[in-house]
Short mmCIF file of C-alpha atoms in Angstrom, two decimals:
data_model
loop_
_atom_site.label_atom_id
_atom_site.label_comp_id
_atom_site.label_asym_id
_atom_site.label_seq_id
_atom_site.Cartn_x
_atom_site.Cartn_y
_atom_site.Cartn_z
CA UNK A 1 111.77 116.28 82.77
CA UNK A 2 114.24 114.44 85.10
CA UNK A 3 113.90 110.80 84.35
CA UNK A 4 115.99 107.61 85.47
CA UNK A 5 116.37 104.33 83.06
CA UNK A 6 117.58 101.36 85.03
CA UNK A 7 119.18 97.97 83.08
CA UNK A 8 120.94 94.52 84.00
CA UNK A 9 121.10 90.93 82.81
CA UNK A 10 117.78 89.82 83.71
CA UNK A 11 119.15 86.45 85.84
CA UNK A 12 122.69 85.57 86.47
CA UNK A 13 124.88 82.93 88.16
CA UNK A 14 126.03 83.14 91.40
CA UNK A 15 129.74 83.51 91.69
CA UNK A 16 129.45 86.29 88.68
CA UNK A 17 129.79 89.58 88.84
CA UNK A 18 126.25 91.47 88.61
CA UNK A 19 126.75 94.77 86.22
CA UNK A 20 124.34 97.56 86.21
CA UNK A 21 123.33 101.00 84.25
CA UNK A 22 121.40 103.97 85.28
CA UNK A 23 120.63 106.26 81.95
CA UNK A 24 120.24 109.38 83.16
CA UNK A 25 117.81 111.89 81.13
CA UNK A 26 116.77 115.70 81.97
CA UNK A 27 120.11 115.89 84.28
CA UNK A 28 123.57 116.05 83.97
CA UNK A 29 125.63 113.99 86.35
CA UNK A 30 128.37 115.94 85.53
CA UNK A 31 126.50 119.22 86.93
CA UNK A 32 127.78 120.74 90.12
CA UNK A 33 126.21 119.07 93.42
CA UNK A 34 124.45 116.22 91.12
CA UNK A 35 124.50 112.19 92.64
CA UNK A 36 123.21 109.06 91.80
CA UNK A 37 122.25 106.32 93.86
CA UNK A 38 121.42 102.64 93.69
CA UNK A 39 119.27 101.41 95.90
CA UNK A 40 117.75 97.41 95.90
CA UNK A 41 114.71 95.65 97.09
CA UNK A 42 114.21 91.78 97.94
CA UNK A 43 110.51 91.17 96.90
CA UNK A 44 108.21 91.99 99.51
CA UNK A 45 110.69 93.42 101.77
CA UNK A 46 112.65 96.91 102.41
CA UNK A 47 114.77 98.93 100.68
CA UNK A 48 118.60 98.87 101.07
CA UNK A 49 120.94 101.78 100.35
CA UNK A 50 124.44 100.53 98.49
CA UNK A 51 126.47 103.62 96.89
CA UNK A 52 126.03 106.97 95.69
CA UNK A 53 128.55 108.50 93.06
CA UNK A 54 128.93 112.31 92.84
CA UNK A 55 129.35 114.90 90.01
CA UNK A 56 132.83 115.45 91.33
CA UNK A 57 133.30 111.49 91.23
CA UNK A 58 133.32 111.05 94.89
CA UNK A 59 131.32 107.93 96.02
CA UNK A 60 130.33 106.32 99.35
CA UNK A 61 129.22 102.80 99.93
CA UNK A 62 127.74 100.81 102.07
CA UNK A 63 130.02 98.79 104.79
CA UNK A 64 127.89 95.92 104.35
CA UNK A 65 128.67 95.69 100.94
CA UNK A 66 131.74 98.15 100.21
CA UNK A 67 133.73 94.92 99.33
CA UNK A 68 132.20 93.60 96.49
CA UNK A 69 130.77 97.36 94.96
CA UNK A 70 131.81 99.29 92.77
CA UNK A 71 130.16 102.56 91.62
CA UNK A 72 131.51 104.93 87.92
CA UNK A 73 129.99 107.08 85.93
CA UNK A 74 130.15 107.85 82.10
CA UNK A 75 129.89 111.68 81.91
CA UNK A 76 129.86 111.82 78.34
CA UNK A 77 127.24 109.16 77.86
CA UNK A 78 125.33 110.55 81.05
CA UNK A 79 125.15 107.04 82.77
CA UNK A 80 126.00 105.86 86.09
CA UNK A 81 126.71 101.85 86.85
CA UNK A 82 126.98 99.71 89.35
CA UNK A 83 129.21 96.27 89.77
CA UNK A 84 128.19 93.81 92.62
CA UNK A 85 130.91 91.10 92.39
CA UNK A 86 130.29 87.64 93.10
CA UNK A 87 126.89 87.33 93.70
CA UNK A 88 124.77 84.76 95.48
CA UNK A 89 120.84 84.37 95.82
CA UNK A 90 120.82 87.29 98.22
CA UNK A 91 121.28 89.53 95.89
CA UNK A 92 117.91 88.70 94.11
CA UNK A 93 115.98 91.97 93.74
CA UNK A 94 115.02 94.99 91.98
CA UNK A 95 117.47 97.84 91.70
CA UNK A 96 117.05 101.45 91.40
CA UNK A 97 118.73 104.00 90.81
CA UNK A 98 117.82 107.32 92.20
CA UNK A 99 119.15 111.35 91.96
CA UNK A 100 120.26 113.04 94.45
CA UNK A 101 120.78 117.18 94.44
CA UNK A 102 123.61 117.73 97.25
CA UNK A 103 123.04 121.63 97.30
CA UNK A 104 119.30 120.25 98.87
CA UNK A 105 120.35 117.52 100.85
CA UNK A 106 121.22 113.76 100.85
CA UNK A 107 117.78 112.68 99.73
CA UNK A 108 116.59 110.97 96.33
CA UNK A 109 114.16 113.63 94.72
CA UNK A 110 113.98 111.63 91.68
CA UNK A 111 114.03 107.56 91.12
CA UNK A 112 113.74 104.94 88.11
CA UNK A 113 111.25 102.62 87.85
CA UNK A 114 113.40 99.85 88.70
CA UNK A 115 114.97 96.27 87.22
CA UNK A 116 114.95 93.15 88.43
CA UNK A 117 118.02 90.87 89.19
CA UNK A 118 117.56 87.48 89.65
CA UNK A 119 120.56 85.16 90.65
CA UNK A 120 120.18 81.22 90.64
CA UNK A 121 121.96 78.79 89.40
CA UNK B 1 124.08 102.22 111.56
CA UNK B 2 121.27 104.68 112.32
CA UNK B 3 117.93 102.35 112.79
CA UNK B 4 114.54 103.29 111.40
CA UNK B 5 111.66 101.91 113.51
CA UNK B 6 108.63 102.54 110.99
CA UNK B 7 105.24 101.86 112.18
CA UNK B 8 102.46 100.99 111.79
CA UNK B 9 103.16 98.04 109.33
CA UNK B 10 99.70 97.76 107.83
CA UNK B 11 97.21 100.75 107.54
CA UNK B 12 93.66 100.60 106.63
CA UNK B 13 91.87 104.07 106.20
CA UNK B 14 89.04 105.62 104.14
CA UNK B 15 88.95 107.99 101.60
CA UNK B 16 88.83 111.41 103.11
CA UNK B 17 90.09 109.81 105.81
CA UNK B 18 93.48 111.63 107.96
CA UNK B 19 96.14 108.95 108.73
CA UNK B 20 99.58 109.05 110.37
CA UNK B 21 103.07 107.34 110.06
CA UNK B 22 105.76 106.97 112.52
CA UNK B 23 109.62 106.93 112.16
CA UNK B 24 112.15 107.08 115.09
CA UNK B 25 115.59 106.70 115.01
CA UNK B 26 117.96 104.85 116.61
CA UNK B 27 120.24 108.00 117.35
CA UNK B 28 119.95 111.97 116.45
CA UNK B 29 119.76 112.35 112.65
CA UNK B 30 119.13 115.85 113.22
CA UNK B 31 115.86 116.91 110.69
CA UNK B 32 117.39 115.04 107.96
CA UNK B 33 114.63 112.61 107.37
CA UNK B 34 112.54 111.88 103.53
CA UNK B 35 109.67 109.85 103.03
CA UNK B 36 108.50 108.48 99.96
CA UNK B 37 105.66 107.02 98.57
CA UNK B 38 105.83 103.03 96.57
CA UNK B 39 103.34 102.05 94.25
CA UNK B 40 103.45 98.90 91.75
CA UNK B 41 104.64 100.11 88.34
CA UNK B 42 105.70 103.54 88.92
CA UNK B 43 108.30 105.05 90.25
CA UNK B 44 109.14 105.83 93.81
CA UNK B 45 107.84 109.30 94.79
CA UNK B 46 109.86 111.74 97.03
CA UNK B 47 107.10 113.35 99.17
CA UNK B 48 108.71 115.53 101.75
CA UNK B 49 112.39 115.52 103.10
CA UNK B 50 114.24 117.76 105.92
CA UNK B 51 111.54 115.87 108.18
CA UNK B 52 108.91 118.51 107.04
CA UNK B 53 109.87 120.16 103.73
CA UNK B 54 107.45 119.46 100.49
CA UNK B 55 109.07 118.07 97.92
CA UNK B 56 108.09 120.23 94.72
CA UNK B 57 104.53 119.16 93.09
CA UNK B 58 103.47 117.28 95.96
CA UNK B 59 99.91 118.16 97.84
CA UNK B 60 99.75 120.13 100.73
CA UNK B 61 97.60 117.21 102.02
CA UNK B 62 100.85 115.27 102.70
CA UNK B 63 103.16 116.47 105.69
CA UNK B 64 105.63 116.27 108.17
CA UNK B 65 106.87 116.78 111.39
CA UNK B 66 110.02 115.76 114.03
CA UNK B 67 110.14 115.56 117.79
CA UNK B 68 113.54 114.51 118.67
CA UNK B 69 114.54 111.41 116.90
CA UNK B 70 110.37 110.77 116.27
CA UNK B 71 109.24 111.87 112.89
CA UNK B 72 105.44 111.95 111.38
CA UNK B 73 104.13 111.62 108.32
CA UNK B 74 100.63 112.64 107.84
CA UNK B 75 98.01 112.80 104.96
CA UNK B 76 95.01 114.72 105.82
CA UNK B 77 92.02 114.10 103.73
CA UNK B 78 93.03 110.96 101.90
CA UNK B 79 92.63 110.53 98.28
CA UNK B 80 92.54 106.64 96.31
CA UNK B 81 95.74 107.44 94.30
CA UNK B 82 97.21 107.98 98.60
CA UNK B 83 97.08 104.13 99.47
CA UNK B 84 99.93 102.39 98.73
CA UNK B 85 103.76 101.39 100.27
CA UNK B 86 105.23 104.70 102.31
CA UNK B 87 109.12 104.58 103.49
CA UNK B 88 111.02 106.82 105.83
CA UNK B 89 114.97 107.68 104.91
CA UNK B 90 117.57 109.27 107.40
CA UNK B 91 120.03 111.25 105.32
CA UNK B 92 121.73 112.70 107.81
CA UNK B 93 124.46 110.30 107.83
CA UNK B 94 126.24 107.23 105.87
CA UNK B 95 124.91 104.67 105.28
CA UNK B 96 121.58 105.83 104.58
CA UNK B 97 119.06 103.42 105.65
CA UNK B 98 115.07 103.24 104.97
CA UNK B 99 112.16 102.18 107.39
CA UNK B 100 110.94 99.09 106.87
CA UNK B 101 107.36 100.19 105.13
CA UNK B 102 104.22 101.15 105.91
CA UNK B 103 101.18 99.71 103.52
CA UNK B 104 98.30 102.10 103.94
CA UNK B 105 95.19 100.05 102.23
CA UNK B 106 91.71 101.40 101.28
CA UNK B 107 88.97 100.12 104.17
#
């Protein structure tokens, strides 16, 4: 059973760096064609694509964001993170993380249930 | 950055009920479009991707079709655990981007 485990620090300041983990279960990242991607979502409004990370440890990002992103993985621990630096209210959402199977295509076939992020000062 | 034009926003239908959802794109994404399904609590659901292939364990109730940059999503026959928050995702290209949500509500 494939199954994602988002976590984060709740609420943070803004100016700090926001750090995020994805614990990965019934996968392996490491497995050829395997990705995971984080996704957010402002309360009551869309979702946002900001990076994928690949079993091969390529990665993509969003422009919009690229700057302040930064996507790893642990394959031993079976985790991928996140790191959104220098954060500002904006940023307040819930982010998920999501697989992705590139042998099937650049969809998510499989998300977490999601964390919430809240940034204020 | 490929736009997704999702309509409608708000959807009110009855149990049993057939509904549709739209998605166009700003430019070709070729077939490479998912939906998925949002409800409060769980996570999100992958229903169908490649504009009309079902993802695995999901009803044949639920599917989809393309017409140039135009894509459809519909559910024949609705069932209560159907209503909910439904997104469209091009993955033809980076940077993915989502439709902005349809809520389909019980009538």
């Amino acid at each position: 059973q494939v199954t994602l485990k988002e976590s984060g620090p709740g609420i943070l300041q803004p100016s700090q760096t926001l750090s995020l983990t994805c614990t990965l279960s019934g996968f392996s990242v490491s497995t050829y064609g395997m990705g995971v991607g984080w996704i957010r979502q402002p309360s009551g409004k869309g979702l946002e694509w900001l990076a994928n990370i690949y079993w091969d440890d390529d990665n993509a990002y969003n422009p919009s964001l690229k700057s302040r992103l930064s996507i790893s993985m642990d394959t031993s621990k079976n985790q991928a993170f996140l790191q959104i630096t220098n954060v500002d209210t904006a940023d307040t959402a819930t982010y998920y993380c999501a697989r992705m199977d590139r042998q099937l295509g650049y969809h998510f076939d499989y998300w977490g249930q999601g964390v919430m992020v809240t940034v204020s000062s | 950055d490929v736009q997704m034009t999702q309509s409608p926003y708000n959807l009110a239908a009855s149990p049993g009920e057939s509904v549709s959802i739209s998605c166009k794109a700003s430019k070709s994404i070729s077939k490479y479009l998912a939906w998925y399904q949002q409800k409060p609590g769980k996570a999100n659901k992958l229903l169908i991707y490649d504009g009309s292939t079902l993802h695995s364990g999901i009803p044949s109730r639920f599917g989809g079709s393309r017409s140039g940059t135009d894509f459809t999503l519909t559910i024949k026959s609705l069932e209560p655990e159907d209503f909910g928050l439904y997104y469209c995702q091009q993955h033809n290209e980076y940077p993915f981007t989502f439709g902005s949500g349809t809520k389909l509500e019980i009538k």
